[in-house]
Amino acid sequence: MMEGGSVTLNCSTDANPAASYTWYKEHEDSPRASGQMFTITDFRAEHSGNYSCEAQNQMGRSTSTLLQITSSVIQSQDGWGVTYDQTEVCAVKGSEVEISCTYKHPSGIGNQDIKDRFWFTKEKDGEPVDLKTDFEYSGRVEFGCFSKRCFLTITNLTESDSAEYKFTFRTNKGEKYTGSSGVTLSVTGLQVQVSRSNSTWLELTCHSSCDPTDHPGYDWFKNDEYFKTGSSLPVSSGSTDRYSCDLRGSFSHRSPAVYGPQRPSVSVSPSAEMMEGGSVTLTCSADANPAASYTWYKEHEDSPRASGQMFTITDFRAEHSGNYSCEAQNEMGRSTSTLLQISSPGGDTTTMIMNITRWTLLVVMLILLLVFSLWMRKKKAVSSTTEPHEPREAVEMDLHPEYENLSAQREDPEEQEDQMQWNQRETHLDGDRNKWTYFPSVPPVII
């Protein structure tokens, strides 16, 4: 567009119910207009940029691709002038960009009168500094002119290249002219966006706020090693790997890697042993990209105690004593810290008493078990020593009375006495008075 002119943008989409339309300019949050048509009258340089429209109805919304509108900016004075093809350029870190313009001078000056033409971003002592002599651009800039059209190419862009670039030319007669309003270059880095496809898969997308349409594609890296080429990358949820992207063929300006939280570390202030009524603050931190969110848990409890990187317990009581942990989570996965014990003096005393009670009961039970074992062993030993000898063979005989008398007459009186004592000791009457059972100490004699 030429400055001062008018331009109308028209947005249309297929929708039922019919859609309403809203117009936006890139990098602006507030809408520029509403309605299917958007007209810019008295077009100026500040109107240049990328525009999009959003269509919305009760069923949903959709946004168009960006449409670039630029102005041919002319600064002129008595036949002098510079026209820039674009006043704003956005490029991705690591890529290259070309800026171009045309210039004019009074008809009395020929091409042979032009002494030098160059681009610059800085001035020294009021004079522009040729970009080719700036060490920050050494080996990365190239420019030339064909008739009155000139261009500037910058390769391997860095974020520090973001600046306003101007064109100037001078004649052999000392005359010079500089385009006062130059071209604003914005250089942005790549970022990996993470979105969830389903419960088990994530989709990684290489993204830049410039979103160049002529880039050669993206290379993906897994743990700093080339993985594959593509506009997006599916990965499993909970993956512990690191993923980054770069413009295809450019290996020096890779995006920051995205990865799940590493094991969080927990610190406590002022200390892990608290006096009742005091205050304690737990802090959780984990290396993660995107940044992690934090949730606090107490051991043996299912419900979380708090959320956020810091967890403060005020008016600390004995019931607050216990083991705490934090869980760090981002779009890539989650990780849980080790347990941190926090106790109060009262809590320690109770724990100590319980432990002493347990150990005392255990020792008493062991002593009782030992005493019972010794008693059983002693009882068994006593029983084995008092057990009678193997029983002698019992001789059972029926004696007729006349044999009894005869036997008694023939025995020696001393032997009879011994025999009587022995009988009293080792004989017993078994029912029938004439039937004796006895255990002889010597083989029996039958008469």
Tab-separated table of C-alpha atoms in Angstrom:
chain	number	residue	atom	x	y	z
A	1	MET	CA	0.000	0.000	0.000
A	2	MET	CA	0.995	3.566	-0.629
A	3	GLU	CA	0.687	5.838	2.345
A	4	GLY	CA	-2.550	7.788	2.409
A	5	GLY	CA	-4.463	5.116	0.528
A	6	SER	CA	-7.256	2.845	1.657
A	7	VAL	CA	-7.383	-0.950	2.035
A	8	THR	CA	-10.289	-3.298	2.847
A	9	LEU	CA	-9.923	-6.777	4.321
A	10	ASN	CA	-12.754	-9.291	3.898
A	11	CYS	CA	-13.182	-12.443	6.036
A	12	SER	CA	-15.498	-15.353	5.227
A	13	THR	CA	-16.035	-18.873	6.544
A	14	ASP	CA	-18.497	-21.735	6.304
A	15	ALA	CA	-20.474	-21.970	9.567
A	16	ASN	CA	-23.953	-22.714	10.868
A	17	PRO	CA	-25.189	-20.752	12.754
A	18	ALA	CA	-23.635	-17.832	10.902
A	19	ALA	CA	-20.320	-16.684	12.375
A	20	SER	CA	-19.352	-13.320	13.778
A	21	TYR	CA	-15.908	-11.906	12.914
A	22	THR	CA	-13.165	-10.137	14.860
A	23	TRP	CA	-9.954	-8.666	13.412
A	24	TYR	CA	-6.540	-8.773	15.081
A	25	LYS	CA	-3.092	-7.449	14.282
A	26	GLU	CA	-0.164	-9.722	15.145
A	27	HIS	CA	1.438	-9.129	18.574
A	28	GLU	CA	-1.593	-7.161	19.760
A	29	ASP	CA	-4.046	-8.535	22.321
A	30	SER	CA	-6.882	-6.102	21.683
A	31	PRO	CA	-8.938	-6.548	18.501
A	32	ARG	CA	-8.635	-3.954	15.735
A	33	ALA	CA	-12.220	-4.254	14.477
A	34	SER	CA	-15.292	-6.497	14.295
A	35	GLY	CA	-17.420	-7.459	11.333
A	36	GLN	CA	-16.842	-9.370	8.125
A	37	MET	CA	-15.087	-6.413	6.487
A	38	PHE	CA	-12.279	-4.286	7.934
A	39	THR	CA	-11.302	-1.051	6.146
A	40	ILE	CA	-8.174	0.995	6.873
A	41	THR	CA	-8.351	4.519	5.511
A	42	ASP	CA	-5.413	6.933	5.245
A	43	PHE	CA	-2.962	4.031	5.384
A	44	ARG	CA	0.264	4.811	7.276
A	45	ALA	CA	3.496	2.960	8.025
A	46	GLU	CA	2.245	1.974	11.478
A	47	HIS	CA	-0.625	0.103	9.827
A	48	SER	CA	1.823	-2.298	8.165
A	49	GLY	CA	1.873	-5.755	9.654
A	50	ASN	CA	0.199	-9.145	9.745
A	51	TYR	CA	-3.565	-9.341	10.195
A	52	SER	CA	-5.927	-12.214	10.948
A	53	CYS	CA	-9.626	-12.673	11.521
A	54	GLU	CA	-11.401	-14.922	14.018
A	55	ALA	CA	-14.759	-16.465	13.157
A	56	GLN	CA	-16.984	-17.575	16.036
A	57	ASN	CA	-20.457	-19.027	16.616
A	58	GLN	CA	-22.186	-21.049	19.311
A	59	MET	CA	-20.395	-24.224	18.195
A	60	GLY	CA	-16.837	-22.897	18.363
A	61	ARG	CA	-14.262	-20.591	16.817
A	62	SER	CA	-11.542	-20.632	14.155
A	63	THR	CA	-8.750	-18.231	13.181
A	64	SER	CA	-7.452	-17.454	9.710
A	65	THR	CA	-3.837	-17.469	8.626
A	66	LEU	CA	-1.911	-14.232	8.810
A	67	LEU	CA	-2.188	-11.725	5.957
A	68	GLN	CA	0.707	-9.302	5.559
A	69	ILE	CA	0.040	-5.724	4.533
A	70	THR	CA	2.976	-3.360	3.956
A	71	SER	CA	3.450	0.190	2.834
A	72	SER	CA	6.010	1.635	0.524
A	73	VAL	CA	7.463	4.319	2.759
A	74	ILE	CA	9.014	7.232	0.941
A	75	GLN	CA	11.103	9.859	2.595
A	76	SER	CA	11.853	12.596	0.049
A	77	GLN	CA	13.223	16.079	-0.036
A	78	ASP	CA	13.804	18.007	-3.234
A	79	GLY	CA	14.098	14.853	-5.300
A	80	TRP	CA	15.939	12.795	-2.689
A	81	GLY	CA	14.241	9.747	-1.196
A	82	VAL	CA	14.395	6.148	0.061
A	83	THR	CA	11.570	3.629	-0.257
A	84	TYR	CA	11.698	0.533	1.956
A	85	ASP	CA	9.811	-2.547	0.788
A	86	GLN	CA	8.884	-3.365	4.409
A	87	THR	CA	9.130	-1.405	7.613
A	88	GLU	CA	8.845	-4.424	9.951
A	89	VAL	CA	10.508	-7.797	9.490
A	90	CYS	CA	10.389	-10.776	11.827
A	91	ALA	CA	12.855	-13.652	11.523
A	92	VAL	CA	13.786	-16.783	13.425
A	93	LYS	CA	17.030	-17.083	15.307
A	94	GLY	CA	19.573	-18.954	13.191
A	95	SER	CA	17.883	-18.153	9.883
A	96	GLU	CA	18.699	-15.433	7.355
A	97	VAL	CA	16.779	-12.361	6.287
A	98	GLU	CA	16.822	-9.999	3.342
A	99	ILE	CA	15.909	-6.321	3.591
A	100	SER	CA	15.555	-4.238	0.452
A	101	CYS	CA	14.830	-0.687	-0.674
A	102	THR	CA	15.004	1.707	-3.651
A	103	TYR	CA	16.428	5.208	-3.603
A	104	LYS	CA	16.257	8.297	-5.797
A	105	HIS	CA	18.168	11.540	-6.231
A	106	PRO	CA	17.751	14.731	-8.279
A	107	SER	CA	18.019	14.318	-12.025
A	108	GLY	CA	21.195	16.383	-12.150
A	109	ILE	CA	23.099	13.614	-10.372
A	110	GLY	CA	24.185	10.589	-12.365
A	111	ASN	CA	24.983	7.106	-11.172
A	112	GLN	CA	28.669	7.866	-11.630
A	113	ASP	CA	28.308	10.611	-9.034
A	114	ILE	CA	27.283	8.171	-6.279
A	115	LYS	CA	30.289	7.643	-4.017
A	116	ASP	CA	29.012	4.939	-1.661
A	117	ARG	CA	25.830	3.225	-0.547
A	118	PHE	CA	25.472	1.121	2.607
A	119	TRP	CA	23.261	-0.038	5.485
A	120	PHE	CA	23.788	0.794	9.139
A	121	THR	CA	22.291	0.504	12.619
A	122	LYS	CA	24.738	2.640	14.623
A	123	GLU	CA	26.227	6.088	14.416
A	124	LYS	CA	29.571	7.367	15.608
A	125	ASP	CA	30.148	11.078	16.093
A	126	GLY	CA	26.920	11.716	14.217
A	127	GLU	CA	28.017	9.647	11.217
A	128	PRO	CA	26.531	6.283	10.214
A	129	VAL	CA	28.780	3.225	10.632
A	130	ASP	CA	28.883	0.863	7.655
A	131	LEU	CA	27.430	-2.479	8.747
A	132	LYS	CA	30.243	-4.313	6.942
A	133	THR	CA	32.757	-2.760	9.326
A	134	ASP	CA	30.814	-3.737	12.466
A	135	PHE	CA	32.597	-6.722	14.033
A	136	GLU	CA	29.283	-8.058	15.388
A	137	TYR	CA	28.213	-8.753	11.807
A	138	SER	CA	31.585	-9.925	10.537
A	139	GLY	CA	31.147	-12.631	7.925
A	140	ARG	CA	27.355	-12.546	8.224
A	141	VAL	CA	26.277	-9.583	6.053
A	142	GLU	CA	26.080	-9.150	2.339
A	143	PHE	CA	24.589	-6.316	0.333
A	144	GLY	CA	24.553	-4.938	-3.173
A	145	CYS	CA	22.686	-2.712	-5.550
A	146	PHE	CA	21.248	-3.104	-9.026
A	147	SER	CA	20.652	0.334	-10.486
A	148	LYS	CA	18.797	2.136	-7.692
A	149	ARG	CA	17.530	-0.957	-5.891
A	150	CYS	CA	19.628	-2.189	-2.945
A	151	PHE	CA	19.351	-5.153	-0.573
A	152	LEU	CA	20.875	-6.344	2.679
A	153	THR	CA	21.189	-10.036	3.648
A	154	ILE	CA	22.044	-11.098	7.207
A	155	THR	CA	22.773	-14.751	7.853
A	156	ASN	CA	22.876	-16.797	11.060
A	157	LEU	CA	20.642	-14.343	12.857
A	158	THR	CA	20.933	-13.810	16.598
A	159	GLU	CA	18.573	-12.062	18.957
A	160	SER	CA	21.079	-9.216	19.266
A	161	ASP	CA	20.503	-8.471	15.544
A	162	SER	CA	17.097	-7.082	16.449
A	163	ALA	CA	17.437	-3.397	15.519
A	164	GLU	CA	16.342	-0.689	13.086
A	165	TYR	CA	18.245	-0.873	9.799
A	166	LYS	CA	18.646	2.219	7.619
A	167	PHE	CA	20.027	2.889	4.168
A	168	THR	CA	22.193	5.859	3.235
A	169	PHE	CA	24.042	7.037	0.103
A	170	ARG	CA	26.523	9.848	-0.622
A	171	THR	CA	27.769	11.617	-3.751
A	172	ASN	CA	31.204	12.755	-4.811
A	173	LYS	CA	30.113	16.313	-4.120
A	174	GLY	CA	29.580	15.580	-0.416
A	175	GLU	CA	25.842	15.358	-0.683
A	176	LYS	CA	24.220	12.563	1.343
A	177	TYR	CA	20.817	11.279	2.150
A	178	THR	CA	19.561	8.782	4.761
A	179	GLY	CA	16.142	7.249	4.978
A	180	SER	CA	15.055	8.514	8.404
A	181	SER	CA	12.610	5.693	9.134
A	182	GLY	CA	14.303	2.378	8.594
A	183	VAL	CA	13.284	-1.273	8.763
A	184	THR	CA	12.690	-2.772	12.211
A	185	LEU	CA	14.008	-6.320	12.437
A	186	SER	CA	12.791	-8.614	15.229
A	187	VAL	CA	14.644	-11.866	15.809
A	188	THR	CA	13.013	-14.484	17.999
A	189	GLY	CA	14.126	-17.932	19.068
A	190	LEU	CA	12.355	-21.221	18.528
A	191	GLN	CA	10.269	-22.776	21.254
A	192	VAL	CA	8.827	-26.254	21.643
A	193	GLN	CA	5.128	-26.252	22.433
A	194	VAL	CA	3.691	-29.286	24.237
A	195	SER	CA	0.099	-30.400	23.758
A	196	ARG	CA	-1.625	-33.609	24.848
A	197	SER	CA	-2.979	-35.867	22.123
A	198	ASN	CA	-4.512	-38.412	24.503
A	199	SER	CA	-3.825	-40.026	27.872
A	200	THR	CA	-0.617	-41.682	26.651
A	201	TRP	CA	0.772	-39.441	23.901
A	202	LEU	CA	2.003	-35.857	23.637
A	203	GLU	CA	2.594	-33.768	20.519
A	204	LEU	CA	5.613	-31.455	20.327
A	205	THR	CA	5.496	-28.538	17.896
A	206	CYS	CA	8.388	-26.275	16.920
A	207	HIS	CA	7.156	-22.708	17.148
A	208	SER	CA	8.304	-19.130	16.747
A	209	SER	CA	6.381	-15.908	17.199
A	210	CYS	CA	7.456	-15.042	13.658
A	211	ASP	CA	6.321	-18.393	12.228
A	212	PRO	CA	8.124	-17.867	8.895
A	213	THR	CA	6.339	-19.307	5.875
A	214	ASP	CA	9.478	-19.966	3.840
A	215	HIS	CA	11.512	-21.940	6.392
A	216	PRO	CA	13.014	-25.243	5.159
A	217	GLY	CA	11.431	-27.356	7.936
A	218	TYR	CA	12.525	-28.412	11.397
A	219	ASP	CA	15.051	-30.892	12.738
A	220	TRP	CA	14.254	-32.621	16.035
A	221	PHE	CA	16.842	-33.629	18.603
A	222	LYS	CA	16.504	-36.210	21.359
A	223	ASN	CA	18.978	-35.870	24.242
A	224	ASP	CA	21.126	-33.538	22.062
A	225	GLU	CA	21.327	-36.041	19.194
A	226	TYR	CA	19.565	-35.695	15.832
A	227	PHE	CA	16.327	-37.686	15.909
A	228	LYS	CA	14.138	-36.876	12.903
A	229	THR	CA	12.783	-34.108	10.641
A	230	GLY	CA	9.212	-32.867	10.716
A	231	SER	CA	6.898	-30.068	11.722
A	232	SER	CA	5.817	-31.915	14.874
A	233	LEU	CA	6.923	-34.874	16.981
A	234	PRO	CA	4.771	-37.386	18.919
A	235	VAL	CA	6.266	-38.634	22.215
A	236	SER	CA	4.918	-40.821	24.994
A	237	SER	CA	3.613	-39.155	28.122
A	238	GLY	CA	6.012	-39.410	31.050
A	239	SER	CA	9.093	-39.652	28.821
A	240	THR	CA	12.350	-38.873	30.634
A	241	ASP	CA	14.103	-37.729	27.426
A	242	ARG	CA	14.906	-34.160	26.385
A	243	TYR	CA	13.599	-32.828	23.064
A	244	SER	CA	14.561	-29.702	21.124
A	245	CYS	CA	14.170	-28.389	17.571
A	246	ASP	CA	16.003	-26.238	15.068
A	247	LEU	CA	15.515	-24.910	11.574
A	248	ARG	CA	16.481	-27.646	9.176
A	249	GLY	CA	20.169	-27.464	8.369
A	250	SER	CA	20.895	-24.972	11.162
A	251	PHE	CA	22.625	-26.604	14.149
A	252	SER	CA	23.704	-23.567	16.151
A	253	HIS	CA	20.425	-21.995	17.316
A	254	ARG	CA	18.466	-24.897	18.684
A	255	SER	CA	15.418	-24.270	20.833
A	256	PRO	CA	15.593	-24.862	24.574
A	257	ALA	CA	14.890	-28.526	25.353
A	258	VAL	CA	11.626	-29.614	26.937
A	259	TYR	CA	11.648	-32.387	29.540
A	260	GLY	CA	9.786	-33.662	32.554
A	261	PRO	CA	10.708	-32.698	36.124
A	262	GLN	CA	13.840	-34.220	37.588
A	263	ARG	CA	13.611	-35.513	41.178
A	264	PRO	CA	12.625	-32.477	43.286
A	265	SER	CA	14.675	-31.303	46.243
A	266	VAL	CA	13.004	-30.044	49.406
A	267	SER	CA	14.411	-27.547	51.883
A	268	VAL	CA	12.973	-26.447	55.215
A	269	SER	CA	13.266	-23.186	57.091
A	270	PRO	CA	14.086	-22.522	59.863
A	271	SER	CA	14.783	-26.206	60.693
A	272	ALA	CA	13.220	-29.660	60.615
A	273	GLU	CA	12.690	-29.631	64.411
A	274	MET	CA	10.017	-27.153	65.372
A	275	MET	CA	8.796	-25.709	68.618
A	276	GLU	CA	5.038	-25.823	68.983
A	277	GLY	CA	3.347	-22.575	67.993
A	278	GLY	CA	6.112	-21.645	65.564
A	279	SER	CA	6.085	-21.456	61.782
A	280	VAL	CA	7.915	-23.609	59.233
A	281	THR	CA	8.234	-23.193	55.461
A	282	LEU	CA	8.972	-26.014	53.029
A	283	THR	CA	10.352	-25.159	49.578
A	284	CYS	CA	10.324	-27.525	46.612
A	285	SER	CA	12.376	-27.076	43.446
A	286	ALA	CA	12.853	-29.251	40.372
A	287	ASP	CA	14.664	-28.825	37.076
A	288	ALA	CA	11.949	-28.904	34.401
A	289	ASN	CA	10.926	-27.269	31.128
A	290	PRO	CA	8.159	-26.172	30.893
A	291	ALA	CA	8.254	-24.981	34.482
A	292	ALA	CA	6.735	-27.416	36.943
A	293	SER	CA	3.794	-26.980	39.284
A	294	TYR	CA	4.076	-28.379	42.819
A	295	THR	CA	1.778	-30.306	45.165
A	296	TRP	CA	2.522	-31.186	48.806
A	297	TYR	CA	1.619	-34.448	50.545
A	298	LYS	CA	1.967	-35.858	54.050
A	299	GLU	CA	2.886	-39.524	54.374
A	300	HIS	CA	-0.077	-41.941	54.701
A	301	GLU	CA	-2.514	-39.266	53.481
A	302	ASP	CA	-4.140	-39.414	50.037
A	303	SER	CA	-5.346	-35.804	49.850
A	304	PRO	CA	-2.733	-33.105	49.162
A	305	ARG	CA	-1.866	-30.690	51.946
A	306	ALA	CA	-1.072	-27.706	49.707
A	307	SER	CA	-0.062	-26.588	46.217
A	308	GLY	CA	2.661	-24.207	45.099
A	309	GLN	CA	6.433	-24.169	45.346
A	310	MET	CA	6.331	-23.116	49.003
A	311	PHE	CA	4.261	-24.685	51.801
A	312	THR	CA	4.050	-22.836	55.129
A	313	ILE	CA	2.700	-24.332	58.360
A	314	THR	CA	1.812	-21.699	60.923
A	315	ASP	CA	1.075	-22.371	64.608
A	316	PHE	CA	2.937	-25.699	64.416
A	317	ARG	CA	1.485	-28.476	66.606
A	318	ALA	CA	2.458	-32.042	67.448
A	319	GLU	CA	-0.078	-33.369	64.932
A	320	HIS	CA	1.822	-31.563	62.185
A	321	SER	CA	4.858	-33.748	62.813
A	322	GLY	CA	5.499	-36.337	60.121
A	323	ASN	CA	7.086	-36.994	56.752
A	324	TYR	CA	6.321	-34.632	53.877
A	325	SER	CA	7.009	-34.827	50.149
A	326	CYS	CA	6.308	-32.677	47.097
A	327	GLU	CA	5.322	-33.735	43.593
A	328	ALA	CA	6.554	-31.698	40.613
A	329	GLN	CA	4.533	-31.919	37.403
A	330	ASN	CA	4.526	-30.357	33.944
A	331	GLU	CA	3.164	-31.298	30.519
A	332	MET	CA	5.990	-33.810	30.006
A	333	GLY	CA	5.597	-35.831	33.221
A	334	ARG	CA	5.896	-35.823	37.002
A	335	SER	CA	8.377	-36.707	39.751
A	336	THR	CA	8.173	-36.987	43.555
A	337	SER	CA	10.757	-35.931	46.127
A	338	THR	CA	12.103	-38.063	48.936
A	339	LEU	CA	10.381	-37.777	52.320
A	340	LEU	CA	11.374	-34.950	54.650
A	341	GLN	CA	10.705	-35.459	58.355
A	342	ILE	CA	9.464	-32.550	60.425
A	343	SER	CA	8.952	-32.998	64.147
A	344	SER	CA	8.249	-31.071	67.327
A	345	PRO	CA	9.816	-31.769	70.756
A	346	GLY	CA	6.450	-33.049	71.966
A	347	GLY	CA	6.160	-35.271	68.975
A	348	ASP	CA	9.643	-36.629	69.633
A	349	THR	CA	8.794	-37.432	73.292
A	350	THR	CA	5.669	-39.321	72.316
A	351	THR	CA	7.553	-41.248	69.705
A	352	MET	CA	10.317	-42.041	72.171
A	353	ILE	CA	7.831	-43.323	74.791
A	354	MET	CA	6.112	-45.505	72.220
A	355	ASN	CA	9.423	-46.936	71.088
A	356	ILE	CA	10.507	-47.648	74.671
A	357	THR	CA	7.192	-49.387	75.366
A	358	ARG	CA	7.544	-51.555	72.301
A	359	TRP	CA	11.098	-52.578	73.179
A	360	THR	CA	10.185	-53.280	76.813
A	361	LEU	CA	7.332	-55.581	75.795
A	362	LEU	CA	9.607	-57.346	73.370
A	363	VAL	CA	12.308	-57.930	76.014
A	364	VAL	CA	9.753	-59.221	78.576
A	365	MET	CA	8.358	-61.662	76.043
A	366	LEU	CA	11.829	-62.910	75.210
A	367	ILE	CA	12.632	-63.431	78.922
A	368	LEU	CA	9.391	-65.364	79.497
A	369	LEU	CA	10.093	-67.498	76.472
A	370	LEU	CA	13.612	-68.236	77.744
A	371	VAL	CA	12.367	-69.161	81.259
A	372	PHE	CA	9.697	-71.454	79.843
A	373	SER	CA	12.252	-73.131	77.593
A	374	LEU	CA	14.641	-73.740	80.533
A	375	TRP	CA	11.794	-75.104	82.696
A	376	MET	CA	10.741	-77.540	80.020
A	377	ARG	CA	14.302	-78.713	79.551
A	378	LYS	CA	14.757	-79.257	83.322
A	379	LYS	CA	11.487	-81.136	83.610
A	380	LYS	CA	12.476	-83.456	80.820
A	381	ALA	CA	15.855	-84.133	82.450
A	382	VAL	CA	14.267	-84.956	85.847
A	383	SER	CA	11.758	-87.261	84.215
A	384	SER	CA	14.469	-89.237	82.436
A	385	THR	CA	16.549	-89.775	85.664
A	386	THR	CA	13.588	-90.964	87.823
A	387	GLU	CA	12.156	-93.395	85.270
A	388	PRO	CA	12.137	-97.090	86.690
A	389	HIS	CA	14.465	-99.712	85.280
A	390	GLU	CA	13.241	-101.967	82.604
A	391	PRO	CA	10.647	-104.196	84.276
A	392	ARG	CA	11.776	-107.622	85.247
A	393	GLU	CA	9.983	-110.622	83.849
A	394	ALA	CA	7.019	-111.449	85.979
A	395	VAL	CA	6.577	-115.098	87.073
A	396	GLU	CA	3.095	-116.137	87.961
A	397	MET	CA	2.534	-119.568	89.609
A	398	ASP	CA	-0.248	-121.430	91.374
A	399	LEU	CA	0.997	-123.021	94.612
A	400	HIS	CA	-0.813	-125.775	96.446
A	401	PRO	CA	-1.080	-125.203	100.163
A	402	GLU	CA	0.892	-128.317	101.070
A	403	TYR	CA	3.780	-127.173	98.855
A	404	GLU	CA	3.711	-123.819	100.507
A	405	ASN	CA	4.066	-125.387	103.935
A	406	LEU	CA	6.784	-127.723	102.789
A	407	SER	CA	8.725	-124.921	101.260
A	408	ALA	CA	8.432	-122.868	104.392
A	409	GLN	CA	9.740	-125.724	106.548
A	410	ARG	CA	12.798	-126.374	104.399
A	411	GLU	CA	13.940	-122.766	104.180
A	412	ASP	CA	16.458	-121.309	106.520
A	413	PRO	CA	14.888	-119.027	109.144
A	414	GLU	CA	17.079	-116.080	108.050
A	415	GLU	CA	16.221	-116.709	104.469
A	416	GLN	CA	12.561	-116.875	105.401
A	417	GLU	CA	12.814	-113.529	107.133
A	418	ASP	CA	14.552	-111.995	104.141
A	419	GLN	CA	12.019	-113.566	101.888
A	420	MET	CA	9.137	-112.135	103.907
A	421	GLN	CA	10.630	-108.686	103.775
A	422	TRP	CA	11.155	-109.053	100.097
A	423	ASN	CA	7.608	-110.285	99.600
A	424	GLN	CA	6.227	-107.357	101.552
A	425	ARG	CA	8.171	-105.064	99.319
A	426	GLU	CA	7.679	-106.630	95.892
A	427	THR	CA	4.603	-108.876	95.988
A	428	HIS	CA	0.940	-108.313	95.848
A	429	LEU	CA	-2.124	-110.517	96.010
A	430	ASP	CA	-3.931	-110.801	92.744
A	431	GLY	CA	-7.515	-111.767	93.502
A	432	ASP	CA	-7.017	-115.440	94.501
A	433	ARG	CA	-5.240	-115.889	97.851
A	434	ASN	CA	-3.368	-118.836	96.468
A	435	LYS	CA	-2.096	-116.913	93.457
A	436	TRP	CA	0.897	-114.653	93.951
A	437	THR	CA	2.622	-112.451	91.522
A	438	TYR	CA	6.128	-111.343	92.396
A	439	PHE	CA	9.286	-110.159	90.819
A	440	PRO	CA	12.079	-112.418	91.962
A	441	SER	CA	15.529	-111.015	92.366
A	442	VAL	CA	16.951	-114.529	91.821
A	443	PRO	CA	15.613	-117.331	89.617
A	444	PRO	CA	12.670	-119.070	91.376
A	445	VAL	CA	12.907	-122.547	92.923
A	446	ILE	CA	10.064	-124.972	92.367
A	447	ILE	CA	9.464	-127.604	95.086
